[in-house]
XYZ file of C-alpha atoms in Angstrom:
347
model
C -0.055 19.642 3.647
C 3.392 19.674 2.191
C 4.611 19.491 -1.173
C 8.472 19.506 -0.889
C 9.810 19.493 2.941
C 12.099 16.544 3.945
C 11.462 15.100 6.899
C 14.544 13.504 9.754
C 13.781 9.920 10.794
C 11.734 9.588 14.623
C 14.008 6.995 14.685
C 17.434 7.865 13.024
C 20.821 6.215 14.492
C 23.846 8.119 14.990
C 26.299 8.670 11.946
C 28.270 5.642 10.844
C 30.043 5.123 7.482
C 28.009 1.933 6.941
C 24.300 3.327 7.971
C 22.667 4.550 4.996
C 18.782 5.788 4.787
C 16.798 3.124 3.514
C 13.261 4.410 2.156
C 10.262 2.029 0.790
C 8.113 3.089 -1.712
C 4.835 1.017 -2.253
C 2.602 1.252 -5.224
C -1.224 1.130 -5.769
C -2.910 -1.441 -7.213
C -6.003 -2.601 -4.754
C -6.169 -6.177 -3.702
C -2.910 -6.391 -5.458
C -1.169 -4.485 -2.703
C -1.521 -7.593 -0.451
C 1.746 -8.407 -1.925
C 3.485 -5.609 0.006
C 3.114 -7.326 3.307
C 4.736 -10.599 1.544
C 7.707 -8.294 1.212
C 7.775 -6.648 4.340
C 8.035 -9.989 5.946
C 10.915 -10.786 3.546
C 12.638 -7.852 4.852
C 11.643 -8.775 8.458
C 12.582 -11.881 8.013
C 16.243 -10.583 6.806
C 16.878 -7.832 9.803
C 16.188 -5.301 7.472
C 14.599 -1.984 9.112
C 13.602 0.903 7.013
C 13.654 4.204 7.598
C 10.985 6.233 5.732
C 7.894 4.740 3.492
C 5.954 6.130 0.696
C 2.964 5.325 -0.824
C 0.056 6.019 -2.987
C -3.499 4.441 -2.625
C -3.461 0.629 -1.220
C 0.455 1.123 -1.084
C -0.417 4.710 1.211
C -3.162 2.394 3.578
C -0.228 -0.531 3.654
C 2.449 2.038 4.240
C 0.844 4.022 6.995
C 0.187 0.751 9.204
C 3.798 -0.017 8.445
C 4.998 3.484 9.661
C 2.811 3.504 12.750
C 4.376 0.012 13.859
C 2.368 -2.823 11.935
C 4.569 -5.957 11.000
C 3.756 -8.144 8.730
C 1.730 -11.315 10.257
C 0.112 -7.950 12.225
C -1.395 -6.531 8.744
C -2.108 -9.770 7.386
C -4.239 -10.686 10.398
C -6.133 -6.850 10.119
C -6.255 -7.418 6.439
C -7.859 -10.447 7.157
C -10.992 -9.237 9.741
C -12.252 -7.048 7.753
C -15.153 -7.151 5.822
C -16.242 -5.982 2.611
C -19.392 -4.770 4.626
C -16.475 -2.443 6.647
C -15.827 -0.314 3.551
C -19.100 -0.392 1.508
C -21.568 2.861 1.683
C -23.309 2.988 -1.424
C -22.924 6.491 -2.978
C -23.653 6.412 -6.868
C -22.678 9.556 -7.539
C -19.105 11.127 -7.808
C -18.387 7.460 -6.795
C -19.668 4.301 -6.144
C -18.948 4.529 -2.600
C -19.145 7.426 -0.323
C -15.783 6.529 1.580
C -17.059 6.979 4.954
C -16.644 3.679 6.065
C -13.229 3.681 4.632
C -11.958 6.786 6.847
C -14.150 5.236 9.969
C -11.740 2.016 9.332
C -8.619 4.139 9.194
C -9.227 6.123 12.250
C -9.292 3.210 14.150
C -6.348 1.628 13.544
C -4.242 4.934 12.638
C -3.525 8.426 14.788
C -4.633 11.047 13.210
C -1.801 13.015 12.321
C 1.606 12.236 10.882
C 3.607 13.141 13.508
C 2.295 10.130 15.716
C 3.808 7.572 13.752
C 6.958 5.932 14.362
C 8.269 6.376 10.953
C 8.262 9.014 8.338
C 5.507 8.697 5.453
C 5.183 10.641 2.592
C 1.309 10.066 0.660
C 0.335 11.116 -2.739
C -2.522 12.268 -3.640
C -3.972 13.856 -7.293
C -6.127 17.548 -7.392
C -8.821 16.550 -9.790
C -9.127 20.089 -10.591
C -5.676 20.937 -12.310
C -4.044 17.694 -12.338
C -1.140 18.382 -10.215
C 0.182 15.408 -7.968
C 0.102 16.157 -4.291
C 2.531 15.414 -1.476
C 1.420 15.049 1.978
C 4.057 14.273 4.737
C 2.533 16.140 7.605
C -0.957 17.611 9.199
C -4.139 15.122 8.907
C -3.056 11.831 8.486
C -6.506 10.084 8.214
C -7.805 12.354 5.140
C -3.937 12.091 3.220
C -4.543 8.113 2.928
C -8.284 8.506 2.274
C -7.851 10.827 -0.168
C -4.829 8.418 -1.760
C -6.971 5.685 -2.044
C -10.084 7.369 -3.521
C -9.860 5.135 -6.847
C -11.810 7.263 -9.929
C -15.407 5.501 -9.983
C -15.083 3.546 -6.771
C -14.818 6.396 -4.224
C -16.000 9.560 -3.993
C -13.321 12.054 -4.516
C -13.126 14.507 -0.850
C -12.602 18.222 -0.210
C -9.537 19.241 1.769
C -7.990 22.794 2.012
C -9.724 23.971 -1.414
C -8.939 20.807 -3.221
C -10.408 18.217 -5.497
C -8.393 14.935 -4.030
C -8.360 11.772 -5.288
C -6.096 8.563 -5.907
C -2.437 9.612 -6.172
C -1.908 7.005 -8.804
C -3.765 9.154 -11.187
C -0.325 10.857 -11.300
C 2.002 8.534 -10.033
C 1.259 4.878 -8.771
C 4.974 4.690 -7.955
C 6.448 7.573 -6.024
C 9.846 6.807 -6.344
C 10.543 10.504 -6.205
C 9.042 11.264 -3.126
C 11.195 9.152 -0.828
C 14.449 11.856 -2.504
C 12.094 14.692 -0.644
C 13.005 12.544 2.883
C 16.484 12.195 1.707
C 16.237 8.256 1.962
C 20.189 6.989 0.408
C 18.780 3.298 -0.764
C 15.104 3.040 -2.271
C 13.235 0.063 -2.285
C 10.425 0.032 -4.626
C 7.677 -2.742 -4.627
C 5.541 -2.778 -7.425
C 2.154 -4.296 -8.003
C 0.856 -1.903 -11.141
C -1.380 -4.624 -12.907
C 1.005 -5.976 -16.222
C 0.506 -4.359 -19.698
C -0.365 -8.098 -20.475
C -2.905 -9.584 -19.325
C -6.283 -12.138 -20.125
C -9.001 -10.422 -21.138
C -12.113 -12.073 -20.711
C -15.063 -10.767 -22.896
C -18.192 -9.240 -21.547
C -20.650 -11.584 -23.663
C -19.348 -14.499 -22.013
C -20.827 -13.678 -19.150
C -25.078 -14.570 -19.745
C -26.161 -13.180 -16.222
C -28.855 -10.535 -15.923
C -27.258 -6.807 -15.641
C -28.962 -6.356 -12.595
C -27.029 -9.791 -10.974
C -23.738 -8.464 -12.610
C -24.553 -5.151 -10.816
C -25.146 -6.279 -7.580
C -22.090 -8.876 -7.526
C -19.794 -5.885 -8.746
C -20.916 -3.669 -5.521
C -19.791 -7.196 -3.811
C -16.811 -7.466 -5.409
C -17.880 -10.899 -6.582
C -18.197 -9.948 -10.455
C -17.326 -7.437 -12.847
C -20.076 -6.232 -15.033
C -19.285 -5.760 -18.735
C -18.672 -2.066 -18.195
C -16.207 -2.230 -15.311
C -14.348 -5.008 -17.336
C -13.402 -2.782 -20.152
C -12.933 0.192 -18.166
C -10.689 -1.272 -15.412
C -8.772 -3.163 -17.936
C -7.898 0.569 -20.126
C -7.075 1.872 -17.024
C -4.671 -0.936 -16.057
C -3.038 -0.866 -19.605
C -2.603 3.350 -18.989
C -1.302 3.311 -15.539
C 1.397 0.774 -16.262
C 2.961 2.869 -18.738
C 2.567 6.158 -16.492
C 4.390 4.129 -14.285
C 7.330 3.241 -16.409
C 7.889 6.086 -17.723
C 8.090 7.864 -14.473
C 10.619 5.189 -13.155
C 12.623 5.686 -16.600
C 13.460 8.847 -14.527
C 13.242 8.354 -10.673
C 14.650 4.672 -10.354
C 14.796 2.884 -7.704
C 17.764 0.581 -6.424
C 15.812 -2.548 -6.089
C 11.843 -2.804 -7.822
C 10.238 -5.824 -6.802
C 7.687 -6.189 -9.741
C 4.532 -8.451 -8.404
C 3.679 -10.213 -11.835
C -0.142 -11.021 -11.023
C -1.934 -11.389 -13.916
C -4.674 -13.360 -12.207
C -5.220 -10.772 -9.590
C -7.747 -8.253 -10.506
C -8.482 -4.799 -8.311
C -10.723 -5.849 -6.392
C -9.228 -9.555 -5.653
C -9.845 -9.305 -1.896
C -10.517 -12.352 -1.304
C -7.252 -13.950 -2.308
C -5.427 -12.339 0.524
C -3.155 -14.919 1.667
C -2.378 -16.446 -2.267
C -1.714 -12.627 -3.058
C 0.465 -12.553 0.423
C 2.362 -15.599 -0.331
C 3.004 -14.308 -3.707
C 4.889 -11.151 -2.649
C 7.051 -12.904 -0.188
C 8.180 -15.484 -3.325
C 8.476 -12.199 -5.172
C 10.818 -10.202 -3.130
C 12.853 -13.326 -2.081
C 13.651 -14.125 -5.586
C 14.165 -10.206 -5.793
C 16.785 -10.605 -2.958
C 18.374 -13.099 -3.901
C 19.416 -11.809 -7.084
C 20.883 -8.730 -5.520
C 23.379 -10.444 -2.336
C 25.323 -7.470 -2.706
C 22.561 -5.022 -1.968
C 21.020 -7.327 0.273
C 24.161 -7.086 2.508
C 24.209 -3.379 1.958
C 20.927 -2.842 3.634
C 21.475 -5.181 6.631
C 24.410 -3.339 7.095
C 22.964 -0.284 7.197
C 20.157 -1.642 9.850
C 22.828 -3.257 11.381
C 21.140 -6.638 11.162
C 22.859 -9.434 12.800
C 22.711 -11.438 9.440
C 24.874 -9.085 7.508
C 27.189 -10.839 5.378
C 26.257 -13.858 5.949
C 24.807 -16.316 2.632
C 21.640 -15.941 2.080
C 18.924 -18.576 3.499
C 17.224 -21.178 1.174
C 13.220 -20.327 1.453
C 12.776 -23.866 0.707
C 14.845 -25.123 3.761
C 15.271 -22.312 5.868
C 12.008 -21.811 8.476
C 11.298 -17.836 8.573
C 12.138 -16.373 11.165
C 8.440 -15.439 11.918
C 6.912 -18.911 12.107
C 5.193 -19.784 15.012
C 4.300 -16.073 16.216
C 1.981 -16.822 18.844
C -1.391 -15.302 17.029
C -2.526 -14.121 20.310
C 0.069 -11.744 20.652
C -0.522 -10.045 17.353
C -4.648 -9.571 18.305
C -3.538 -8.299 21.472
C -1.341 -5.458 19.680
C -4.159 -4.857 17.253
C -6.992 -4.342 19.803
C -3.972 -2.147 22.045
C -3.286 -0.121 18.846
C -6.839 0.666 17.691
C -7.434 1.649 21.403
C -4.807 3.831 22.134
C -6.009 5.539 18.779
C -9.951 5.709 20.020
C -8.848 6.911 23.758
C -6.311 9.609 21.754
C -9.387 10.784 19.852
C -11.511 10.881 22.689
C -9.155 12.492 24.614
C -8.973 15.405 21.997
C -12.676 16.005 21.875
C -13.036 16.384 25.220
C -9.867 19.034 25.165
C-alpha cells in the first residue's frame, strides 16, 4: 500500500515540448459510472491516449479495466454479461453483501497486482476506523478495487494490513488530487456524483408488502422505503464533499454526467447510461477545442488540430468493431489472468 509515491508511466514517450502527462480521474457513483466508458470512447474516438487513471469505487472497477487494456466497446460488452447473480452473496451483517462474488469477478478479468497493468492506477480507499482516505498505487490489486467499491450498507467492509477499508468515496468520490501524486500535467475528471437536485419519490407511494420491497431491493429491482431516504441523504452529502474538494484540487476539464434519472443501483440501463456519457463528454469537448487540441497533441493523435467532428454527421471511429474480436480479447484476458494465478499457486 502506498499513500504518497508517484509512479513513471509503463508506457511513457520520450521528452518532447508538446507531450504532456495526461491523467483521468473517474468518480463513484454505481450504475452511474457506466457513463465513464461513454467518455472513454469519446476520447478513443479523438486519438486521445492517457497516461495514468484514478479512481474510487465504480470509477476504481472502470479505471482498472481501463489501465490493464480494456477499451471502450470491450467494457461495455463485460459490463453487459454479467449478472446481478455474479455479484450477489447475501451477508446481512456489516453489509448486505459479503463481496465475495465481487472479488471472484475481479480476479478474473484483472492481474492481481498493480504492476501488471499497462497503465498506472492510483485507488482510494476510506479506513473506517479513523477516517483517513487511503491511497493504493501498488501491491494487491484485486483487494485495492474491492475495498474501493465496498459501498457503506451494500458491502461488507474487508480487513487488509490492520485496516477497516471501505468505499473511497466516503472521503473523496473525486480524487482529483491523487493523479498530482503520479505527476499527470493535464487532468481529466469525469464526474457522475448523483446531482444535489433530484426527484424524490415518497416511500408511501409505494403500497407493496415490505417483504416484496425487500426482496426486489436485494434484486436491484426496487428500493424499499428505508433505502430511499437513506441513499437519497447520502447522495445530497457526497455531492457537496465532492465540490468542496474540487474547490481545491481542480481539474482542467470535469465532465459532469447530469443523471437525475439514474439511481445507484440503475444496472440495468447500461447502454442509455453509456450513450449518455459519450453525449456528455462530446459536448464537454467541444466546448474546450483548445484543450482538445492540447491533448491530441500530447498523444500525438493524427487528428490534432484539425476541427472538430459533428457527432451528428460524423460516424465514430469505432462503428462496426467486429464484436467477435472484442469476446475473443475478453475470454484471452480473463485467461491469461486464471493461467497467471494458477501458475503462482503451483510456484
Amino acid at each position: 500500500m502506498s499513500a504518497a509515491r508517484p509512479l513513471v508511466s509503463k508506457t511513457e514517450s520520450p521528452p518532447h515540448p508538446d507531450r504532456h502527462r495526461i491523467g483521468l480521474v473517474l468518480s463513484g457513483g454505481g450504475a452511474r459510472g457506466f457513463a465513464h466508458i461513454g467518455l472513454l470512447r469519446v476520447l478513443e474516438r479523438h486519438g486521445v491516449e492517457v497516461d495514468v487513471v484514478a479512481g474510487t469505487s465504480m470509477g476504481a472497477i472502470v479505471g482498472a479495466l481501463y489501465a490493464h487494456g480494456y477499451r471502450a466497446d470491450d467494457l461495455q460488452e463485460l459490463a453487459a454479461s454479467v449478472s446481478w447473480r455474479d455479484v450477489i452473496d447475501l451477508s446481512l451483517q456489516a453489509g448486505l453483501l459479503k463481496g465475495e462474488k465481487l472479488r471472484q469477478l475481479l480476479a478474473t478479468y484483472l492481474p492481481e497486482t498493480f504492476d501488471e497493468l499497462a497503465k498506472p492506477l492510483a485507488v482510494t480507499c476510506t479506513d473506517l476506523e479513523n477516517g483517513e482516505e487511503l491511497t493504493f498505487t501498488s501491491g494487491d490489486l484485486i483487494t485495492a478495487v474491492r475495498a474501493s467499491a465496498c459501498f457503506p450498507g451494500a458491502f461488507e467492509p474487508i480487513e487488509h494490513e490492520g485496516r477497516t477499508l471501505a468505499d473511497g468515496g466516503i472521503c473523496n468520490n473525486l480524487p482529483v488530487d491523487a493523479l498530482a501524486l503520479m505527476r499527470a500535467e493535464i487532468t481529466i475528471a469525469s464526474d457522475v456524483t448523483a446531482m444535489r437536485r433530484a426527484g424524490f419519490v415518497h416511500p408511501d407511494a409505494d403500497r407493496a408488502s415490505w417483504w416484496s420491497r425487500m426482496v426486489a431491493t436485494v434484486t436491484l429491482e426496487r428500493r424499499t422505503p428505508l433505502a430511499t431516504v437513506t441513499l437519497r441523504s447520502t447522495d445530497i452529502m457526497m455531492r457537496l464533499l465532492t465540490d468542496t474538494r474540487y474547490v481545491h484540487h481542480p481539474a482542467d476539464l470535469r465532465v459532469q454526467h447530469d443523471l437525475p434519472e439514474v439511481r445507484l443501483e440503475s444496472f440495468w440501463d447500461l447502454d442509455a447510461i453509456v450513450a449518455k456519457g459519450e453525449t456528455n463528454a462530446e459536448a464537454a469537448f467541444r466546448a474546450e477545442p483548445a484543450l482538445l487540441r492540447k491533448l491530441q497533441s500530447s498523444t500525438g493523435a493524427p487528428g490534432a488540430g484539425r476541427p472538430l467532428p459533428d457527432p451528428d454527421t460524423d460516424a465514430s471511429d469505432e462503428t462496426g468493431r467486429d464484436a467477435n474480436a472484442r469476446g475473443a480479447r475478453l475470454a484471452a484476458s480473463a485467461t491469461r489472468s486464471t493461467a497467471t494465478r494458477a501458475k503462482r499457486r503451483r510456484g
